[in-house]
Every structure is written in C-alpha cells, then in structure tokens.
Amino acid sequence: MASLFQKFQEAVKVLAKSPTFAKDPRSLQFEADVNRLFLYTSYNRLGKDAVETDAEEIIDMAGKASLADQQKQVQENVHSQITSFCKYMDHILQPDLTVKDKPGTPSSENNSSPRRSGLSLAVGRTTPLKDHIAIPESKPLKRLEVSQSLKDLMGYTLEVKPSQIPHEDAGQGLFIHGEADVGTVLAFYPGVIYSPAYYRYIPGYPRVDAQNSYLITRYDGTVINAQPWGAGGESREIWDGSSLPEPKHIMQADGKGSERIWKMLSKPLDGTRLGGNHEVLERRNPLAFAHFANHPARDMVPNVMVCTYDFPLPEKHMRAYIPNISFGNGEEANMRRFGTFWFKSWKSGKNGLDVPVLKTLVLVATRAISNEEILLNYRLSNSKQRPPWYTPVDEEEDRRRWS
C-alpha cells in the first residue's frame, strides 16, 4: 500500500496544477481541494487489499471526472465511513434488551423526563421542549469509556490534551490515540450551523471572532460555531446549542466616526425570537473535537484537511451521532438519492427523492497517522492582520481561498 500511496501523492501534486481547473482563484482552490479529497477518500475505500490497477484507475478518474462527479464520490466515500462509525457507536451504547426489564435494574436514561442542556437549565426556561422529544435509552457509560470502546472497535479515537506546538498561545490540542490510514474521517466539527441568511444571529456579530476562536466557514459560506459544544458531555441529551454563554462583544464603543456607524448598521439580532432548534445528540461522541485541532508551527506539516459533508437528515438512525444543529430554519440544500449515492439537487422534481441535508464539516487524514497531534492548515486570510503564532503553510493557497 505504501507504493500505491506514493502514486496518489504524486497525482495530488500534478492535478492541483492542472489547467482544466477554473480561472477564478477561489474556484481553483475549491476544485483542487475536492480533487485531493477525491483521491484520499477513494484510496481509503480501496482498503488493504487494493492492487495497483485499482489505484491507477482512480488517478485516471481524478484527471477526467467533472467537479460535480468528484464531489458526489467524496460525499459517498465520507458517508460510508460515517455510517460505519455510527454502527460502532450503536454497538457501544445501545442497551442490552435482555436485562432491561429485570427487577431492580436502573434505567440508563430517563425517557419520561427529557434532559435539557445549557442555558435552558441555568436560567430556568419554562418553554416546553419542541414536541416533547423522547430520548432513546443508552448505556450509562462515561465519555472516556465510550472513547476507549470506539478505539477497540475502530482502531483509533481522539484525545484533547496540551498541544505540542511550541507557542504560549497553543493551549489544548487534538491527538489521535491509535492509528488511521490516509483518507480516514478523523473528526467532526461540532456546533451550531449558520447559513448566510442568519449571519447576524451569530453571537458577537459583526466581530464574531473577537472572543470566539471556534468558528469555521465552508466554501459555500455556511458558518459553524463550535464554542457552544465545548468538550462535549456525559450523556445523550436534547441539545439546543446554548451550552455556553454567548461571547461578549469586546469592541470598545467610543462613539466616534466609522466605528459608531459600523455598530449602528451591523447590530446583532436576537436569535431567541426565532425559536431554537432542538435535537437529541450524543454528547459523548469521541470524534466531535475537530475544533481543538491546532495550526502547525513553522517547519511542521498538516496531517488533515477540511472536507464538507452534507449529512442526509432522513438517515434518522444516525442523527444522534452528527454533533450539529442548524440555526433558524436551516435553509439546507437538498440532496437526491440514487442507490447508495446522495447527489446535490437544486431543483425539486415532482417525482424526485429530494431530502434536506445538514451542512457539516469533517477532518480527513492526508497521510497515515498514528498516536500524534492532529494539525490543520487554518488558511487564515492574508487581507487581515494575522496572529503572531500563524505561519502560512502555503501563502498562495491562503490567497486563493479568500480571493
């Protein structure tokens, strides 16, 4: 497999410079990223028994397939891995029905009284939970127990501990405990999803990153705020995205000039008026920690990359393990299913099988990775002042991403 991976790595370098890519810099970078993800996730799907002809066929497809076709295949590859992950989680957490009804056996979750999370408990919110959502019973395992069980089944799990980045602001970092091959989905980026229509409801708007370093933006403009998710929890619960207080706005109001005008024109909106979404989510999810991945220091190389993942919401048996909720009405794009594939569809046909999706992000390994810190190229915009700890991995990629 090592020689096959070298072929893929060479293909990544060649295809990224292909003149068939779009002329627009931002589109060029998007297509280059999709191309890399197509190669990495397809390589992963080949498995340990792959032969050289299989690898060559995928490389050939990467050079000929349209962007849309490559996106579809990446979605299918990622969805396949996440489906397997959800099956592992069910195996770990689903209760043993043979002992459930024995006298004196405590219930692992109280279904008669739905669990609430976050500020709704702190402020004593009396509004009834949406439709009185029932929480499926699960084993009363601690988060660390779930994490270890996942490693035993899947070969790896994640840990959050002090980063090895040699900078005082590095703080906590994300580490893989175990081993994973290139193209593996390693982590979910959890939290609240904001479509462009709801930007003004992001806490702290318009300076949303003033006290929040856990924001990330997809190419389509969707923003995910992982700050409310924090370090997860110890149960399966109804989550409304309000587990942490909203960050305070730190811009000083001196009442002068453009700063005052900016504040007047960009007044944040109160999200409580729209009514929050509630979902039963597994807060013990061992992979819901992508927001703790650090940017590599100088002379270090990233070992993961961001991958958009549109989760089809009708897959209700998997929903608890997707650590995200949409703000407001969501305004998700639609996907159409053909066999095992989920294709993006912008028009609803009368006889179509269009379904809503949740626009999420995952981290995908760009090489074989084992018991080390996970490093993600942040690709911060070069049009703004960057923090002192940021060293560009590829200045040209940064420029194209935000052009």
CSV table of C-alpha atoms in Angstrom, one decimal:
chain,number,residue,atom,x,y,z
A,1,MET,CA,0.0,0.0,0.0
A,2,ALA,CA,2.9,2.4,0.6
A,3,SER,CA,3.9,2.4,-3.1
A,4,LEU,CA,0.2,3.0,-4.1
A,5,PHE,CA,0.0,5.9,-1.7
A,6,GLN,CA,3.1,7.4,-3.3
A,7,LYS,CA,1.3,7.3,-6.7
A,8,PHE,CA,-1.6,9.1,-5.1
A,9,GLN,CA,0.6,11.8,-3.6
A,10,GLU,CA,2.2,12.4,-7.0
A,11,ALA,CA,-1.2,12.6,-8.6
A,12,VAL,CA,-2.3,15.2,-6.0
A,13,LYS,CA,0.7,17.4,-6.9
A,14,VAL,CA,0.1,17.1,-10.7
A,15,LEU,CA,-3.7,17.5,-10.7
A,16,ALA,CA,-3.6,20.5,-8.4
A,17,LYS,CA,-1.7,22.4,-11.2
A,18,SER,CA,-4.0,21.2,-14.0
A,19,PRO,CA,-5.0,23.9,-16.5
A,20,THR,CA,-8.5,22.4,-16.5
A,21,PHE,CA,-9.3,24.0,-13.2
A,22,ALA,CA,-11.3,27.2,-13.2
A,23,LYS,CA,-9.6,30.5,-13.8
A,24,ASP,CA,-11.1,32.2,-10.7
A,25,PRO,CA,-8.6,31.7,-7.8
A,26,ARG,CA,-11.2,30.8,-5.2
A,27,SER,CA,-12.8,28.3,-7.5
A,28,LEU,CA,-9.4,26.9,-8.4
A,29,GLN,CA,-8.6,26.3,-4.8
A,30,PHE,CA,-12.0,24.7,-4.2
A,31,GLU,CA,-11.6,22.4,-7.1
A,32,ALA,CA,-8.0,21.5,-6.1
A,33,ASP,CA,-9.3,20.6,-2.6
A,34,VAL,CA,-12.1,18.5,-4.0
A,35,ASN,CA,-9.6,16.7,-6.2
A,36,ARG,CA,-7.4,15.9,-3.3
A,37,LEU,CA,-10.3,14.6,-1.2
A,38,PHE,CA,-11.4,12.5,-4.1
A,39,LEU,CA,-8.0,10.8,-4.3
A,40,TYR,CA,-7.5,10.5,-0.5
A,41,THR,CA,-11.0,9.1,0.4
A,42,SER,CA,-11.1,6.9,-2.7
A,43,TYR,CA,-7.7,5.5,-1.8
A,44,ASN,CA,-9.0,4.8,1.7
A,45,ARG,CA,-12.0,3.0,0.3
A,46,LEU,CA,-9.8,0.6,-1.7
A,47,GLY,CA,-8.8,-1.0,1.6
A,48,LYS,CA,-5.8,-3.1,2.4
A,49,ASP,CA,-6.3,-5.5,-0.5
A,50,ALA,CA,-6.0,-2.8,-3.1
A,51,VAL,CA,-3.9,-3.5,-6.2
A,52,GLU,CA,-2.0,-1.1,-8.4
A,53,THR,CA,-4.6,-1.2,-11.2
A,54,ASP,CA,-7.3,0.0,-8.8
A,55,ALA,CA,-5.1,2.9,-7.8
A,56,GLU,CA,-4.3,3.8,-11.4
A,57,GLU,CA,-8.0,3.8,-12.3
A,58,ILE,CA,-8.8,6.2,-9.5
A,59,ILE,CA,-6.0,8.5,-10.5
A,60,ASP,CA,-7.2,8.4,-14.1
A,61,MET,CA,-10.7,9.2,-13.0
A,62,ALA,CA,-9.4,12.2,-11.0
A,63,GLY,CA,-8.0,13.7,-14.1
A,64,LYS,CA,-11.1,13.2,-16.2
A,65,ALA,CA,-14.1,13.3,-14.0
A,66,SER,CA,-16.1,16.5,-13.6
A,67,LEU,CA,-16.0,18.5,-10.4
A,68,ALA,CA,-19.6,17.5,-9.7
A,69,ASP,CA,-18.9,13.8,-10.1
A,70,GLN,CA,-15.8,14.1,-7.8
A,71,GLN,CA,-17.9,15.9,-5.2
A,72,LYS,CA,-20.5,13.1,-5.4
A,73,GLN,CA,-17.9,10.4,-4.9
A,74,VAL,CA,-16.3,12.3,-2.0
A,75,GLN,CA,-19.7,12.5,-0.3
A,76,GLU,CA,-20.3,8.8,-0.8
A,77,ASN,CA,-16.9,7.9,0.5
A,78,VAL,CA,-17.3,10.0,3.6
A,79,HIS,CA,-20.8,8.9,4.2
A,80,SER,CA,-19.7,5.3,4.0
A,81,GLN,CA,-17.2,5.9,6.8
A,82,ILE,CA,-19.6,7.8,9.0
A,83,THR,CA,-22.2,5.1,8.5
A,84,SER,CA,-19.7,2.6,9.9
A,85,PHE,CA,-18.8,4.9,12.8
A,86,CYS,CA,-22.5,5.2,13.7
A,87,LYS,CA,-22.8,1.4,13.7
A,88,TYR,CA,-19.9,1.2,16.1
A,89,MET,CA,-21.5,3.8,18.4
A,90,ASP,CA,-24.8,1.9,18.4
A,91,HIS,CA,-22.9,-1.3,19.3
A,92,ILE,CA,-21.2,0.5,22.2
A,93,LEU,CA,-24.2,2.4,23.5
A,94,GLN,CA,-27.4,0.5,22.7
A,95,PRO,CA,-28.7,-1.1,25.9
A,96,ASP,CA,-28.9,-4.9,26.4
A,97,LEU,CA,-32.6,-5.6,26.0
A,98,THR,CA,-32.2,-8.9,27.8
A,99,VAL,CA,-31.5,-7.2,31.1
A,100,LYS,CA,-33.5,-4.0,30.6
A,101,ASP,CA,-36.7,-5.3,32.2
A,102,LYS,CA,-35.2,-7.2,35.1
A,103,PRO,CA,-36.4,-6.0,38.6
A,104,GLY,CA,-34.1,-3.6,40.2
A,105,THR,CA,-32.2,-2.8,37.0
A,106,PRO,CA,-31.7,1.0,36.9
A,107,SER,CA,-32.6,2.8,33.7
A,108,SER,CA,-29.7,4.2,31.9
A,109,GLU,CA,-31.6,7.2,30.6
A,110,ASN,CA,-34.9,8.7,31.9
A,111,ASN,CA,-37.2,8.9,29.0
A,112,SER,CA,-40.2,10.2,31.0
A,113,SER,CA,-38.4,13.5,31.7
A,114,PRO,CA,-36.4,14.8,28.8
A,115,ARG,CA,-32.9,16.0,29.6
A,116,ARG,CA,-32.2,19.6,28.9
A,117,SER,CA,-28.8,21.2,28.3
A,118,GLY,CA,-27.1,24.5,28.6
A,119,LEU,CA,-28.7,27.9,29.4
A,120,SER,CA,-32.2,26.5,29.5
A,121,LEU,CA,-31.3,24.9,32.8
A,122,ALA,CA,-29.3,27.8,34.1
A,123,VAL,CA,-32.0,30.5,33.6
A,124,GLY,CA,-34.9,28.2,34.3
A,125,ARG,CA,-36.5,28.4,30.9
A,126,THR,CA,-40.1,27.3,31.1
A,127,THR,CA,-40.9,27.0,27.4
A,128,PRO,CA,-41.8,23.3,26.7
A,129,LEU,CA,-39.2,21.5,24.6
A,130,LYS,CA,-40.1,21.0,21.0
A,131,ASP,CA,-42.7,18.3,20.7
A,132,HIS,CA,-41.5,16.8,24.0
A,133,ILE,CA,-38.7,14.9,22.2
A,134,ALA,CA,-38.1,11.5,23.7
A,135,ILE,CA,-34.5,10.5,24.4
A,136,PRO,CA,-33.7,6.9,23.4
A,137,GLU,CA,-32.2,4.8,26.1
A,138,SER,CA,-28.5,4.2,26.0
A,139,LYS,CA,-25.9,2.6,28.3
A,140,PRO,CA,-24.8,4.8,31.2
A,141,LEU,CA,-21.2,4.8,30.1
A,142,LYS,CA,-18.8,7.7,30.8
A,143,ARG,CA,-17.3,9.6,27.8
A,144,LEU,CA,-13.9,8.0,28.4
A,145,GLU,CA,-15.4,4.6,28.4
A,146,VAL,CA,-17.1,5.2,25.1
A,147,SER,CA,-13.9,6.6,23.7
A,148,GLN,CA,-11.9,3.5,24.6
A,149,SER,CA,-14.6,1.2,23.3
A,150,LEU,CA,-14.5,3.0,20.0
A,151,LYS,CA,-10.7,2.6,19.8
A,152,ASP,CA,-11.1,-1.1,20.4
A,153,LEU,CA,-13.6,-1.4,17.5
A,154,MET,CA,-12.3,1.1,15.0
A,155,GLY,CA,-8.6,1.3,15.8
A,156,TYR,CA,-8.5,4.9,16.9
A,157,THR,CA,-10.1,7.6,19.0
A,158,LEU,CA,-9.4,11.2,19.9
A,159,GLU,CA,-7.9,13.0,22.9
A,160,VAL,CA,-7.8,16.6,23.9
A,161,LYS,CA,-4.7,17.5,25.9
A,162,PRO,CA,-1.9,20.2,26.0
A,163,SER,CA,-0.6,20.9,22.5
A,164,GLN,CA,2.9,20.2,21.4
A,165,ILE,CA,3.0,23.4,19.4
A,166,PRO,CA,5.9,25.5,20.8
A,167,HIS,CA,3.9,28.7,21.3
A,168,GLU,CA,2.4,30.0,24.5
A,169,ASP,CA,-1.0,30.5,22.9
A,170,ALA,CA,-1.2,26.9,21.6
A,171,GLY,CA,-3.3,25.8,24.6
A,172,GLN,CA,-5.1,22.5,24.1
A,173,GLY,CA,-4.5,20.3,21.1
A,174,LEU,CA,-6.2,17.4,19.4
A,175,PHE,CA,-4.4,14.0,19.3
A,176,ILE,CA,-5.2,10.7,17.7
A,177,HIS,CA,-4.9,7.7,20.0
A,178,GLY,CA,-4.3,4.7,17.7
A,179,GLU,CA,-3.8,4.5,14.0
A,180,ALA,CA,-5.7,5.6,10.9
A,181,ASP,CA,-4.9,5.4,7.2
A,182,VAL,CA,-4.9,8.2,4.7
A,183,GLY,CA,-8.4,9.3,3.7
A,184,THR,CA,-9.9,8.4,7.1
A,185,VAL,CA,-12.5,10.7,8.5
A,186,LEU,CA,-10.9,11.6,11.9
A,187,ALA,CA,-13.2,14.2,13.4
A,188,PHE,CA,-16.5,16.1,13.2
A,189,TYR,CA,-16.6,19.9,13.5
A,190,PRO,CA,-19.4,20.2,16.1
A,191,GLY,CA,-21.7,23.1,16.9
A,192,VAL,CA,-24.4,25.4,15.6
A,193,ILE,CA,-24.7,25.9,11.8
A,194,TYR,CA,-25.5,29.3,10.4
A,195,SER,CA,-26.5,29.8,6.7
A,196,PRO,CA,-25.6,33.2,5.3
A,197,ALA,CA,-29.2,34.3,5.9
A,198,TYR,CA,-28.5,34.1,9.6
A,199,TYR,CA,-25.1,35.7,10.0
A,200,ARG,CA,-26.5,38.5,12.1
A,201,TYR,CA,-27.6,36.0,14.7
A,202,ILE,CA,-24.0,34.7,15.3
A,203,PRO,CA,-23.1,35.7,18.9
A,204,GLY,CA,-20.9,38.8,18.8
A,205,TYR,CA,-21.8,39.8,15.3
A,206,PRO,CA,-20.3,41.6,13.4
A,207,ARG,CA,-16.9,41.0,15.1
A,208,VAL,CA,-17.8,37.3,15.7
A,209,ASP,CA,-14.3,36.2,16.2
A,210,ALA,CA,-13.5,38.8,18.9
A,211,GLN,CA,-13.9,36.2,21.7
A,212,ASN,CA,-14.5,33.1,19.8
A,213,SER,CA,-11.8,31.1,18.0
A,214,TYR,CA,-14.0,28.1,17.3
A,215,LEU,CA,-15.7,29.4,14.1
A,216,ILE,CA,-15.1,27.9,10.7
A,217,THR,CA,-16.5,28.7,7.2
A,218,ARG,CA,-17.3,26.3,4.4
A,219,TYR,CA,-16.7,27.3,0.8
A,220,ASP,CA,-20.5,27.8,0.4
A,221,GLY,CA,-20.5,30.5,3.1
A,222,THR,CA,-22.0,28.3,5.9
A,223,VAL,CA,-20.5,29.1,9.3
A,224,ILE,CA,-20.2,26.5,12.1
A,225,ASN,CA,-19.8,27.8,15.7
A,226,ALA,CA,-18.2,25.1,17.9
A,227,GLN,CA,-18.0,27.2,21.0
A,228,PRO,CA,-21.3,26.0,22.5
A,229,TRP,CA,-20.3,22.4,22.1
A,230,GLY,CA,-17.2,22.8,24.1
A,231,ALA,CA,-15.7,19.5,25.3
A,232,GLY,CA,-19.0,17.6,24.8
A,233,GLY,CA,-20.8,16.0,27.7
A,234,GLU,CA,-21.6,12.8,29.6
A,235,SER,CA,-24.9,11.8,28.2
A,236,ARG,CA,-27.3,11.6,25.2
A,237,GLU,CA,-29.5,14.7,25.6
A,238,ILE,CA,-31.7,17.3,23.9
A,239,TRP,CA,-29.2,19.9,22.8
A,240,ASP,CA,-30.2,23.4,21.6
A,241,GLY,CA,-26.7,24.9,21.1
A,242,SER,CA,-26.8,27.1,24.2
A,243,SER,CA,-24.4,25.1,26.4
A,244,LEU,CA,-22.1,28.1,26.9
A,245,PRO,CA,-22.8,31.8,27.5
A,246,GLU,CA,-22.6,33.9,24.4
A,247,PRO,CA,-19.2,35.6,24.0
A,248,LYS,CA,-19.3,39.2,24.9
A,249,HIS,CA,-18.5,41.9,22.3
A,250,ILE,CA,-15.1,43.4,23.1
A,251,MET,CA,-15.1,46.2,20.6
A,252,GLN,CA,-14.7,49.5,22.6
A,253,ALA,CA,-17.5,52.0,21.9
A,254,ASP,CA,-16.0,55.4,21.9
A,255,GLY,CA,-18.9,56.9,19.9
A,256,LYS,CA,-16.7,58.3,17.3
A,257,GLY,CA,-16.5,58.1,13.5
A,258,SER,CA,-16.9,54.9,11.4
A,259,GLU,CA,-16.8,52.6,14.5
A,260,ARG,CA,-20.1,54.0,15.7
A,261,ILE,CA,-21.7,53.9,12.3
A,262,TRP,CA,-20.5,50.3,11.9
A,263,LYS,CA,-22.2,49.3,15.1
A,264,MET,CA,-25.4,51.0,14.1
A,265,LEU,CA,-25.5,49.3,10.7
A,266,SER,CA,-24.4,45.9,12.0
A,267,LYS,CA,-26.5,45.5,15.1
A,268,PRO,CA,-26.7,41.8,16.0
A,269,LEU,CA,-30.1,40.2,16.1
A,270,ASP,CA,-31.7,38.3,18.9
A,271,GLY,CA,-31.8,34.7,18.0
A,272,THR,CA,-34.3,33.7,20.7
A,273,ARG,CA,-37.1,35.3,18.7
A,274,LEU,CA,-36.8,32.7,16.0
A,275,GLY,CA,-37.0,29.8,18.4
A,276,GLY,CA,-34.1,27.4,18.7
A,277,ASN,CA,-33.8,24.0,17.2
A,278,HIS,CA,-33.6,21.0,19.5
A,279,GLU,CA,-32.1,17.7,18.6
A,280,VAL,CA,-31.3,14.6,20.6
A,281,LEU,CA,-27.5,14.4,20.2
A,282,GLU,CA,-24.9,12.0,21.7
A,283,ARG,CA,-22.7,14.4,23.7
A,284,ARG,CA,-20.2,11.6,24.4
A,285,ASN,CA,-19.2,11.5,20.8
A,286,PRO,CA,-15.5,10.7,20.8
A,287,LEU,CA,-14.9,12.2,17.4
A,288,ALA,CA,-16.6,15.6,17.9
A,289,PHE,CA,-13.5,17.5,18.6
A,290,ALA,CA,-12.2,19.0,15.3
A,291,HIS,CA,-12.4,22.5,16.8
A,292,PHE,CA,-9.4,21.6,19.0
A,293,ALA,CA,-7.1,20.9,16.1
A,294,ASN,CA,-4.2,23.4,16.0
A,295,HIS,CA,-2.5,25.1,13.1
A,296,PRO,CA,1.1,23.7,12.5
A,297,ALA,CA,4.1,25.7,13.7
A,298,ARG,CA,6.9,26.6,11.4
A,299,ASP,CA,8.6,23.5,9.9
A,300,MET,CA,5.6,21.4,10.7
A,301,VAL,CA,3.2,19.9,8.1
A,302,PRO,CA,-0.6,19.5,8.4
A,303,ASN,CA,-1.8,15.9,8.5
A,304,VAL,CA,-5.5,16.6,7.9
A,305,MET,CA,-7.7,18.7,5.7
A,306,VAL,CA,-11.2,20.0,5.9
A,307,CYS,CA,-14.0,18.2,4.0
A,308,THR,CA,-17.5,19.4,3.6
A,309,TYR,CA,-20.1,16.7,4.4
A,310,ASP,CA,-23.8,17.1,3.7
A,311,PHE,CA,-25.5,14.7,6.1
A,312,PRO,CA,-28.9,13.5,4.7
A,313,LEU,CA,-31.4,14.2,7.5
A,314,PRO,CA,-33.7,11.3,6.7
A,315,GLU,CA,-31.0,9.0,8.0
A,316,LYS,CA,-32.6,9.3,11.4
A,317,HIS,CA,-30.8,6.3,12.9
A,318,MET,CA,-27.5,8.2,12.5
A,319,ARG,CA,-28.7,11.6,13.5
A,320,ALA,CA,-27.7,11.5,17.2
A,321,TYR,CA,-24.0,11.0,16.2
A,322,ILE,CA,-23.9,14.1,14.0
A,323,PRO,CA,-22.9,16.8,16.5
A,324,ASN,CA,-24.6,19.8,14.9
A,325,ILE,CA,-27.8,21.7,14.8
A,326,SER,CA,-29.0,24.3,12.3
A,327,PHE,CA,-29.9,27.8,13.5
A,328,GLY,CA,-33.3,29.1,12.4
A,329,ASN,CA,-35.0,27.3,9.6
A,330,GLY,CA,-31.6,26.0,8.3
A,331,GLU,CA,-32.3,26.6,4.7
A,332,GLU,CA,-30.4,23.4,3.8
A,333,ALA,CA,-29.7,22.4,0.2
A,334,ASN,CA,-31.5,19.3,-1.0
A,335,MET,CA,-29.9,16.0,-1.9
A,336,ARG,CA,-31.3,13.3,-4.2
A,337,ARG,CA,-30.6,9.7,-3.6
A,338,PHE,CA,-29.7,7.2,-6.4
A,339,GLY,CA,-29.0,3.8,-4.9
A,340,THR,CA,-26.3,4.4,-2.3
A,341,PHE,CA,-25.3,7.8,-3.6
A,342,TRP,CA,-26.5,11.2,-2.3
A,343,PHE,CA,-26.4,13.8,-5.0
A,344,LYS,CA,-26.9,17.6,-4.5
A,345,SER,CA,-30.1,18.8,-6.2
A,346,TRP,CA,-31.0,22.4,-6.6
A,347,LYS,CA,-34.4,21.7,-8.1
A,348,SER,CA,-37.2,19.7,-6.7
A,349,GLY,CA,-38.9,17.3,-9.2
A,350,LYS,CA,-42.4,16.1,-8.6
A,351,ASN,CA,-41.2,12.5,-8.6
A,352,GLY,CA,-37.8,13.2,-7.1
A,353,LEU,CA,-36.5,11.9,-3.8
A,354,ASP,CA,-35.1,15.2,-2.6
A,355,VAL,CA,-34.2,15.3,1.1
A,356,PRO,CA,-32.9,18.0,3.4
A,357,VAL,CA,-29.3,17.9,4.5
A,358,LEU,CA,-27.2,19.2,7.3
A,359,LYS,CA,-24.2,21.2,6.1
A,360,THR,CA,-21.3,20.0,8.2
A,361,LEU,CA,-17.5,19.6,8.1
A,362,VAL,CA,-15.2,16.8,9.0
A,363,LEU,CA,-11.4,16.4,9.1
A,364,VAL,CA,-9.8,13.9,6.7
A,365,ALA,CA,-6.3,12.4,7.1
A,366,THR,CA,-3.9,13.4,4.3
A,367,ARG,CA,-1.5,10.6,5.3
A,368,ALA,CA,-1.2,7.6,7.5
A,369,ILE,CA,-1.4,8.9,11.1
A,370,SER,CA,-0.5,7.3,14.4
A,371,ASN,CA,-0.5,8.5,18.1
A,372,GLU,CA,0.3,12.1,17.2
A,373,GLU,CA,-1.2,15.6,17.3
A,374,ILE,CA,-3.7,16.4,14.6
A,375,LEU,CA,-2.6,19.6,12.6
A,376,LEU,CA,-4.9,21.5,10.3
A,377,ASN,CA,-3.9,24.3,8.0
A,378,TYR,CA,-6.2,27.2,9.1
A,379,ARG,CA,-5.7,29.1,5.9
A,380,LEU,CA,-6.2,32.5,7.5
A,381,SER,CA,-7.0,35.4,5.2
A,382,ASN,CA,-3.9,37.4,4.2
A,383,SER,CA,-6.1,40.5,3.9
A,384,LYS,CA,-6.3,40.9,7.7
A,385,GLN,CA,-3.7,41.0,10.4
A,386,ARG,CA,-2.8,37.5,11.4
A,387,PRO,CA,-2.0,36.4,15.0
A,388,PRO,CA,1.7,36.1,15.8
A,389,TRP,CA,1.6,32.3,16.1
A,390,TYR,CA,0.3,31.9,12.5
A,391,THR,CA,2.8,30.7,9.9
A,392,PRO,CA,1.3,30.2,6.4
A,393,VAL,CA,1.7,26.6,5.2
A,394,ASP,CA,1.1,27.8,1.6
A,395,GLU,CA,0.7,31.6,1.1
A,396,GLU,CA,-0.8,31.0,-2.4
A,397,GLU,CA,-3.5,28.7,-1.1
A,398,ASP,CA,-4.4,31.2,1.6
A,399,ARG,CA,-4.7,33.9,-1.1
A,400,ARG,CA,-6.8,31.8,-3.4
A,401,ARG,CA,-9.1,30.6,-0.6
A,402,TRP,CA,-10.1,34.1,0.3
A,403,SER,CA,-9.8,35.9,-3.0
